[in-house]
Coordinates of C-alpha atoms and ligand atoms in Angstrom, one line a residue:
M1 CA 33.8 -31.1 16.7
T2 CA 34.0 -29.7 13.2
D3 CA 31.1 -31.6 11.5
K4 CA 28.0 -29.6 10.7
R5 CA 25.3 -30.7 13.0
N6 CA 21.6 -30.2 13.0
F7 CA 19.5 -27.8 15.1
E8 CA 18.3 -30.3 17.8
T9 CA 21.8 -31.7 18.2
D10 CA 23.4 -28.3 18.6
A11 CA 20.7 -27.3 21.1
I12 CA 21.5 -30.4 23.2
R13 CA 25.1 -31.1 22.6
S14 CA 26.7 -27.7 22.7
Q15 CA 27.7 -27.2 26.3
S16 CA 30.6 -25.9 28.4
D17 CA 33.6 -28.2 29.0
R18 CA 33.2 -30.6 31.9
S19 CA 34.8 -29.7 35.3
E20 CA 37.0 -32.1 37.3
F21 CA 33.7 -33.8 38.6
R22 CA 32.9 -35.1 35.1
E23 CA 29.2 -34.0 35.4
H24 CA 27.0 -34.9 32.5
S25 CA 24.7 -31.8 32.7
V26 CA 26.4 -28.4 33.2
P27 CA 26.5 -27.1 36.8
L28 CA 25.4 -23.7 37.9
Y29 CA 28.2 -21.2 38.6
L30 CA 26.6 -18.9 41.2
T31 CA 29.6 -16.7 41.8
S32 CA 29.9 -13.0 41.4
S33 CA 33.6 -12.9 40.7
F34 CA 36.5 -15.1 39.6
V35 CA 40.0 -15.6 41.0
F36 CA 43.1 -14.5 39.1
D37 CA 46.1 -16.8 38.8
D38 CA 48.5 -13.9 39.4
A39 CA 49.0 -10.2 38.8
E40 CA 50.0 -10.7 35.2
Q41 CA 46.9 -12.7 34.3
A42 CA 44.7 -10.1 36.0
R43 CA 46.4 -7.3 34.0
A44 CA 46.0 -9.3 30.7
L45 CA 42.3 -10.1 31.4
F46 CA 41.5 -6.4 32.1
A47 CA 43.5 -5.4 29.0
D48 CA 41.4 -7.8 26.9
E49 CA 44.6 -9.6 25.7
I50 CA 43.2 -12.9 26.9
S51 CA 39.7 -14.1 27.4
G52 CA 38.4 -15.4 30.7
N53 CA 35.9 -14.6 33.5
I54 CA 36.5 -11.6 35.8
Y55 CA 33.2 -10.6 37.2
T56 CA 29.6 -11.9 36.5
R57 CA 28.4 -8.5 35.3
F58 CA 30.8 -9.0 32.4
S59 CA 30.6 -12.8 31.8
N60 CA 30.0 -16.1 33.6
P61 CA 30.3 -19.7 32.3
N62 CA 26.5 -20.2 32.3
N63 CA 25.9 -17.0 30.3
T64 CA 28.7 -17.9 27.9
E65 CA 27.2 -21.4 27.3
L66 CA 23.8 -19.9 26.7
I67 CA 25.2 -17.3 24.2
E68 CA 27.3 -19.9 22.3
K69 CA 24.3 -22.1 21.9
L70 CA 22.0 -19.3 20.8
C71 CA 24.7 -18.2 18.3
L72 CA 24.9 -21.7 16.8
L73 CA 21.1 -21.9 16.6
E74 CA 20.6 -18.4 15.0
G75 CA 23.7 -18.5 12.8
T76 CA 25.2 -15.4 14.4
E77 CA 28.9 -14.6 15.3
D78 CA 28.6 -13.4 18.8
G79 CA 26.0 -12.2 21.4
I80 CA 25.2 -11.1 24.9
A81 CA 22.5 -12.3 27.3
T82 CA 20.4 -9.8 29.2
A83 CA 18.1 -9.6 32.2
S84 CA 15.0 -9.1 30.1
G85 CA 13.9 -8.9 26.5
M86 CA 13.5 -5.2 26.9
A87 CA 17.1 -4.8 28.1
A88 CA 18.1 -6.6 24.9
M89 CA 15.9 -4.3 22.7
Y90 CA 17.1 -1.2 24.6
I91 CA 20.9 -1.9 24.5
S92 CA 20.8 -3.2 20.9
M93 CA 19.7 0.3 20.0
A94 CA 21.2 2.6 22.7
S95 CA 24.7 1.1 22.3
L96 CA 24.8 1.9 18.6
L97 CA 22.9 5.1 18.3
K98 CA 23.8 8.6 19.3
S99 CA 22.2 12.0 19.4
G100 CA 21.0 13.0 15.9
D101 CA 20.5 9.5 14.7
H102 CA 17.2 8.2 13.3
V103 CA 15.6 4.7 13.4
L104 CA 13.2 3.3 10.8
A105 CA 10.9 0.9 12.7
S106 CA 7.9 -1.3 11.8
R107 CA 4.8 0.4 13.3
S108 CA 3.9 -2.8 15.1
V109 CA 6.6 -3.3 17.7
F110 CA 6.2 -4.6 21.2
G111 CA 4.5 -2.1 23.6
S112 CA 7.6 -1.2 25.6
T113 CA 9.7 -0.9 22.4
H114 CA 7.2 1.7 21.4
Q115 CA 7.7 3.5 24.6
I116 CA 11.5 3.5 24.1
L117 CA 11.1 5.0 20.7
N118 CA 8.3 7.4 21.5
M119 CA 9.0 8.6 25.0
L120 CA 12.7 7.9 25.9
F121 CA 14.9 8.3 22.8
P122 CA 13.5 11.8 22.0
R123 CA 15.1 12.9 25.3
W124 CA 18.5 12.1 23.7
N125 CA 17.5 13.5 20.3
I126 CA 17.2 10.0 18.7
T127 CA 14.2 10.1 16.4
H128 CA 12.2 7.5 14.5
T129 CA 9.7 7.0 11.7
Y130 CA 7.3 4.1 11.6
A131 CA 6.6 2.2 8.4
D132 CA 3.8 -0.3 7.8
L133 CA 4.5 -4.0 7.4
S134 CA 1.6 -4.1 4.9
D135 CA 3.2 -1.4 2.7
P136 CA 6.8 -2.3 1.9
S137 CA 6.9 0.1 -1.0
S138 CA 6.8 3.0 1.5
W139 CA 9.9 2.0 3.4
E140 CA 12.7 3.2 1.2
S141 CA 11.3 6.8 1.0
K142 CA 11.3 7.0 4.8
I143 CA 15.1 6.5 5.0
Q144 CA 16.8 9.8 5.9
P145 CA 20.4 10.9 5.6
N146 CA 20.7 10.3 9.4
T147 CA 19.0 6.9 9.5
K148 CA 21.3 4.4 11.2
M149 CA 19.1 1.4 12.0
I150 CA 16.0 -0.5 10.8
F151 CA 14.1 -2.2 13.7
V152 CA 11.4 -4.8 12.9
E153 CA 9.3 -7.5 14.4
T154 CA 8.1 -10.3 12.2
P155 CA 5.7 -11.9 12.8
S156 CA 4.3 -8.9 14.6
N157 CA 2.7 -9.0 18.1
P158 CA -0.2 -9.5 18.2
A159 CA -1.5 -9.0 14.6
L160 CA 0.9 -11.6 13.1
D161 CA 1.8 -9.5 10.1
L162 CA 5.1 -10.3 8.3
I163 CA 7.8 -8.5 6.4
D164 CA 10.0 -10.1 3.7
L165 CA 13.4 -10.4 5.5
E166 CA 15.3 -11.1 2.3
W167 CA 14.0 -7.9 0.8
L168 CA 14.7 -5.9 4.0
G169 CA 18.2 -7.3 4.2
K170 CA 18.9 -6.0 0.7
L171 CA 17.4 -2.6 1.6
A172 CA 19.6 -2.3 4.7
E173 CA 22.6 -3.3 2.6
K174 CA 21.9 -0.8 -0.1
H175 CA 21.6 2.1 2.4
K176 CA 24.4 0.8 4.8
L177 CA 21.9 0.5 7.7
I178 CA 22.0 -1.8 10.7
L179 CA 19.1 -4.3 10.4
N180 CA 17.8 -5.3 13.9
V181 CA 15.1 -8.0 14.0
D182 CA 13.2 -8.9 17.2
N183 CA 12.8 -12.6 16.6
C184 CA 10.9 -13.4 19.8
F185 CA 7.7 -14.7 18.2
A186 CA 9.5 -17.1 15.7
T187 CA 12.4 -18.3 17.9
P188 CA 15.6 -19.5 16.2
Y189 CA 13.8 -22.8 15.4
L190 CA 11.3 -21.2 13.0
Q191 CA 13.3 -18.3 11.5
N192 CA 16.9 -17.1 11.3
P193 CA 16.9 -13.4 10.3
A194 CA 20.8 -13.4 10.1
K195 CA 20.5 -15.7 7.1
W196 CA 18.6 -13.0 5.3
G197 CA 21.0 -10.2 6.2
A198 CA 20.0 -9.1 9.7
H199 CA 23.0 -7.6 11.5
L200 CA 21.4 -8.0 14.9
V201 CA 18.8 -10.5 16.1
T202 CA 17.2 -9.6 19.4
H203 CA 15.1 -11.9 21.7
S204 CA 12.9 -11.9 24.6
A205 CA 13.9 -15.3 26.0
T206 CA 11.1 -15.0 28.5
K207 CA 8.7 -16.4 25.8
F208 CA 9.2 -19.6 23.8
I209 CA 13.0 -19.9 24.5
D210 CA 12.3 -20.6 28.2
G211 CA 8.9 -21.9 27.2
Q212 CA 7.8 -22.7 30.7
G213 CA 6.9 -19.3 32.2
R214 CA 9.8 -19.3 34.7
V215 CA 12.3 -16.6 33.9
I216 CA 12.6 -13.1 32.4
A217 CA 15.5 -12.8 30.0
G218 CA 16.7 -11.6 26.6
A219 CA 19.6 -11.8 24.2
V220 CA 21.3 -9.6 21.5
L221 CA 23.0 -11.7 18.8
G222 CA 24.8 -10.6 15.7
K223 CA 27.9 -9.4 13.9
K224 CA 31.1 -9.4 16.0
D225 CA 31.9 -5.7 15.5
L226 CA 28.4 -4.6 16.5
I227 CA 28.3 -7.0 19.5
K228 CA 31.6 -5.5 20.7
E229 CA 29.8 -2.1 21.0
V230 CA 26.8 -3.7 22.7
R231 CA 29.0 -5.6 25.1
F232 CA 30.9 -2.4 26.1
F233 CA 27.6 -0.7 26.8
A234 CA 26.2 -3.6 28.8
R235 CA 29.4 -4.1 30.8
H236 CA 29.3 -0.6 32.0
T237 CA 25.5 -0.2 32.4
G238 CA 24.8 -3.6 33.9
P239 CA 21.7 -5.3 32.3
S240 CA 23.4 -8.7 32.8
L241 CA 21.4 -11.9 33.0
S242 CA 21.8 -13.9 36.3
P243 CA 23.7 -17.2 35.9
F244 CA 20.7 -19.0 37.3
N245 CA 18.4 -17.8 34.6
A246 CA 21.1 -18.5 32.0
W247 CA 21.4 -22.1 33.2
V248 CA 17.6 -22.5 33.1
L249 CA 17.5 -21.2 29.5
S250 CA 20.3 -23.4 28.3
K251 CA 18.3 -26.4 29.5
S252 CA 15.2 -25.0 28.0
L253 CA 16.9 -24.7 24.6
E254 CA 17.5 -28.5 24.6
T255 CA 13.8 -29.0 24.1
L256 CA 13.0 -25.9 21.9
A257 CA 12.6 -27.9 18.7
V258 CA 10.2 -30.5 20.1
R259 CA 8.2 -27.8 21.9
M260 CA 8.0 -25.6 18.9
E261 CA 6.8 -28.5 16.7
K262 CA 4.0 -29.1 19.1
H263 CA 3.1 -25.4 19.8
C264 CA 2.9 -24.9 16.0
S265 CA 0.8 -28.0 15.2
N266 CA -1.6 -27.2 18.1
A267 CA -1.8 -23.5 16.9
L268 CA -2.5 -24.6 13.3
L269 CA -5.3 -26.9 14.6
L270 CA -6.8 -24.1 16.6
A271 CA -6.6 -21.7 13.7
Q272 CA -8.3 -24.1 11.4
W273 CA -11.0 -24.9 14.0
L274 CA -11.7 -21.1 14.6
E275 CA -11.9 -20.5 10.9
K276 CA -14.8 -22.9 10.6
N277 CA -16.6 -21.5 13.6
N278 CA -19.4 -19.1 12.6
N279 CA -19.1 -17.1 15.9
V280 CA -15.7 -15.9 14.7
E281 CA -15.3 -12.7 12.8
Y282 CA -11.7 -13.5 11.5
V283 CA -8.7 -15.6 12.4
K284 CA -5.1 -14.8 11.7
Y285 CA -2.3 -17.3 11.6
P286 CA 0.7 -17.2 9.2
F287 CA 0.3 -20.9 8.1
L288 CA -3.4 -20.6 7.3
P289 CA -3.7 -20.2 3.5
S290 CA -6.1 -17.3 4.2
H291 CA -3.3 -15.2 5.8
P292 CA -2.5 -12.5 3.3
Q293 CA 1.2 -13.3 3.5
H294 CA 1.0 -17.1 3.6
Q295 CA 3.5 -17.6 0.8
L296 CA 6.0 -15.3 2.5
A297 CA 5.5 -17.1 5.8
K298 CA 6.3 -20.4 4.1
K299 CA 9.4 -18.9 2.6
Q300 CA 11.0 -17.5 5.7
M301 CA 9.5 -19.6 8.5
R302 CA 9.7 -23.3 9.2
L303 CA 6.2 -23.4 10.8
G304 CA 3.6 -20.8 11.7
G305 CA 4.4 -20.2 15.3
G306 CA 2.6 -20.7 18.6
V307 CA 0.3 -17.7 18.5
V308 CA -3.2 -17.3 16.9
T309 CA -5.2 -14.2 16.9
F310 CA -8.9 -13.9 16.3
E311 CA -12.0 -11.8 17.0
I312 CA -15.3 -13.1 18.1
K313 CA -18.4 -11.6 16.5
G314 CA -19.9 -9.2 18.9
G315 CA -16.9 -7.0 19.4
I316 CA -15.2 -5.9 22.6
D317 CA -18.1 -6.8 25.0
R318 CA -18.3 -10.3 23.8
G319 CA -14.6 -10.6 23.7
R320 CA -14.4 -9.7 27.4
K321 CA -17.2 -12.1 28.2
F322 CA -15.2 -14.8 26.4
L323 CA -12.1 -14.1 28.4
N324 CA -14.1 -14.2 31.7
S325 CA -15.7 -17.5 30.7
L326 CA -12.4 -19.5 30.1
K327 CA -12.0 -22.2 32.6
M328 CA -8.6 -23.8 31.9
I329 CA -6.8 -21.3 29.6
S330 CA -5.0 -18.7 31.6
H331 CA -5.9 -15.0 31.3
S332 CA -2.4 -13.5 31.4
A333 CA -0.1 -11.1 29.6
N334 CA 2.6 -13.6 28.8
L335 CA 3.0 -15.9 25.9
G336 CA 5.2 -18.9 24.9
D337 CA 4.3 -21.0 27.9
T338 CA 3.5 -24.7 28.2
R339 CA 0.1 -23.4 29.5
S340 CA -2.2 -21.9 26.9
I341 CA -2.8 -18.2 27.5
A342 CA -5.4 -15.7 26.3
T343 CA -4.8 -12.0 26.2
H344 CA -6.8 -9.0 25.2
P345 CA -4.1 -6.6 23.8
A346 CA -6.3 -3.5 23.4
S347 CA -6.9 -3.3 27.2
T348 CA -3.6 -4.7 28.4
T349 CA -0.3 -5.0 26.5
H350 CA -1.1 -2.3 23.9
S351 CA -3.3 -0.1 26.1
K352 CA -0.7 2.7 26.0
L353 CA -1.3 3.1 22.3
T354 CA -4.2 5.3 21.1
E355 CA -7.1 3.6 19.4
E356 CA -5.8 5.0 16.1
E357 CA -2.4 3.6 16.7
R358 CA -3.8 0.2 17.5
A359 CA -5.9 0.3 14.3
A360 CA -2.8 1.1 12.3
V361 CA -1.2 -2.1 13.5
G362 CA -4.2 -4.3 13.1
I363 CA -5.3 -4.5 16.7
T364 CA -9.0 -4.3 16.6
S365 CA -10.8 -3.7 19.9
G366 CA -12.1 -7.3 20.2
L367 CA -8.9 -9.0 19.1
I368 CA -7.9 -11.9 21.3
R369 CA -4.4 -13.4 21.2
I370 CA -4.0 -17.1 22.1
S371 CA -0.6 -18.4 22.9
V372 CA -1.3 -22.0 22.3
G373 CA 0.3 -24.3 24.9
L374 CA 1.2 -27.9 25.0
E375 CA -1.9 -29.2 26.8
N376 CA -4.0 -31.9 24.9
M377 CA -5.6 -30.2 21.9
E378 CA -9.0 -31.7 22.8
D379 CA -9.0 -29.9 26.2
I380 CA -7.9 -26.6 24.6
L381 CA -10.7 -26.7 22.0
N382 CA -13.3 -27.8 24.6
D383 CA -12.4 -24.7 26.8
I384 CA -12.6 -22.3 23.8
Q385 CA -15.8 -23.9 22.6
Q386 CA -17.5 -23.6 26.0
A387 CA -16.3 -20.0 26.4
I388 CA -17.6 -19.0 23.0
E389 CA -21.0 -20.5 24.0
A390 CA -21.0 -18.8 27.4
S391 CA -20.1 -15.4 25.8
K392 CA -23.2 -15.3 23.6
L393 CA -24.9 -12.0 24.6
Ligands
PLP401 C1 7.8 -10.0 25.5 C2 8.4 -9.3 24.4 C3 9.4 -8.4 24.5 C4 9.9 -8.0 25.9 O1 10.5 -9.0 26.6 P1 10.6 -9.1 28.2 O2 11.4 -10.3 28.4 O3 9.2 -9.1 28.7 O4 11.3 -7.9 28.7 C5 9.9 -7.8 23.4 N1 9.5 -8.2 22.1 C6 8.5 -9.0 22.0 C7 8.1 -9.4 20.6 C8 7.9 -9.6 23.1 O5 6.9 -10.5 22.9

């Protein structure tokens, strides 16, 4: 097929070739290794002269299908699927950096990404500097002669701050740096960082890509020459995704567009509703006109995403009471599920940061993150309404 097709069609119609059984939906290849035709083919496969499956730590038809689909959806050349989002973040950096290198990162990165930069990389003399999403003018002066990579999350978790990807792509180009964007919150349906010049696009597929709270997985997508290095690192260190999870995710992608449309329209309704509620201190959502970067959100995102953050008047004590009063919405650390989930980042996902570090990335003590699910909106609002009432001190 050579015709350019649209997102939903690629997500559904890009699949591995049929086997002799002419199955409509792609089967699961639960095998750890593959059989060689003869000694010559085995030699050529190991010498990388021909492509084909050898061993599932290197590749497997289910993983290949998932990656080819993700590359179509993100507009990237190549990629690799990993056993978790963190494996993707880790290998996307560790495979391309060496002792003495420096990373410029947005201050608000996922908690475990923070731990990699703060606690693990210094062991191997890889250093970093954080820059604030809210202050783009400070970024260029933080680039050092040994800076190799810029790593960012936009929108950030959980404060939902953004950075202009087009501007960042140009900055990376000017200084010959690798731009690595964690696109987990937006998913390929809402935002394609490669279009703005990102060389690597990393994902936790655990979130909206699966969308049903079933698997832990990740992906590193990007330029062919960089993915070659990432693949070498992964092949020999082994953070491979299981074929079963790859198969689940390839099915999940078939419905990503319809799910994201609904997550986003539900999230916008919730954000608008919270904004009118006088028990609420503030609400943040990229597609609310009150978001300080609303214009930028509209430029680089198709819709505002499935996460809303807010703070109830009454601070942390009332926030906790609110969480304990929810009847339907799950109190859990995940996001991007069909089920709505409420999280208190300051005491859970971001508890390893100091209060100062949290303040610097917009995580106030009472901030509550809602990953808005696909339940009926009336039921979501009713639960939040009753929990707000019950939390009155
Ligand atoms: C969850 C998450 C990760 C980590 O992914 P896992 O699949 O849990 O390993 C990384 N980045 C962001 C933005 C996330 O939300």
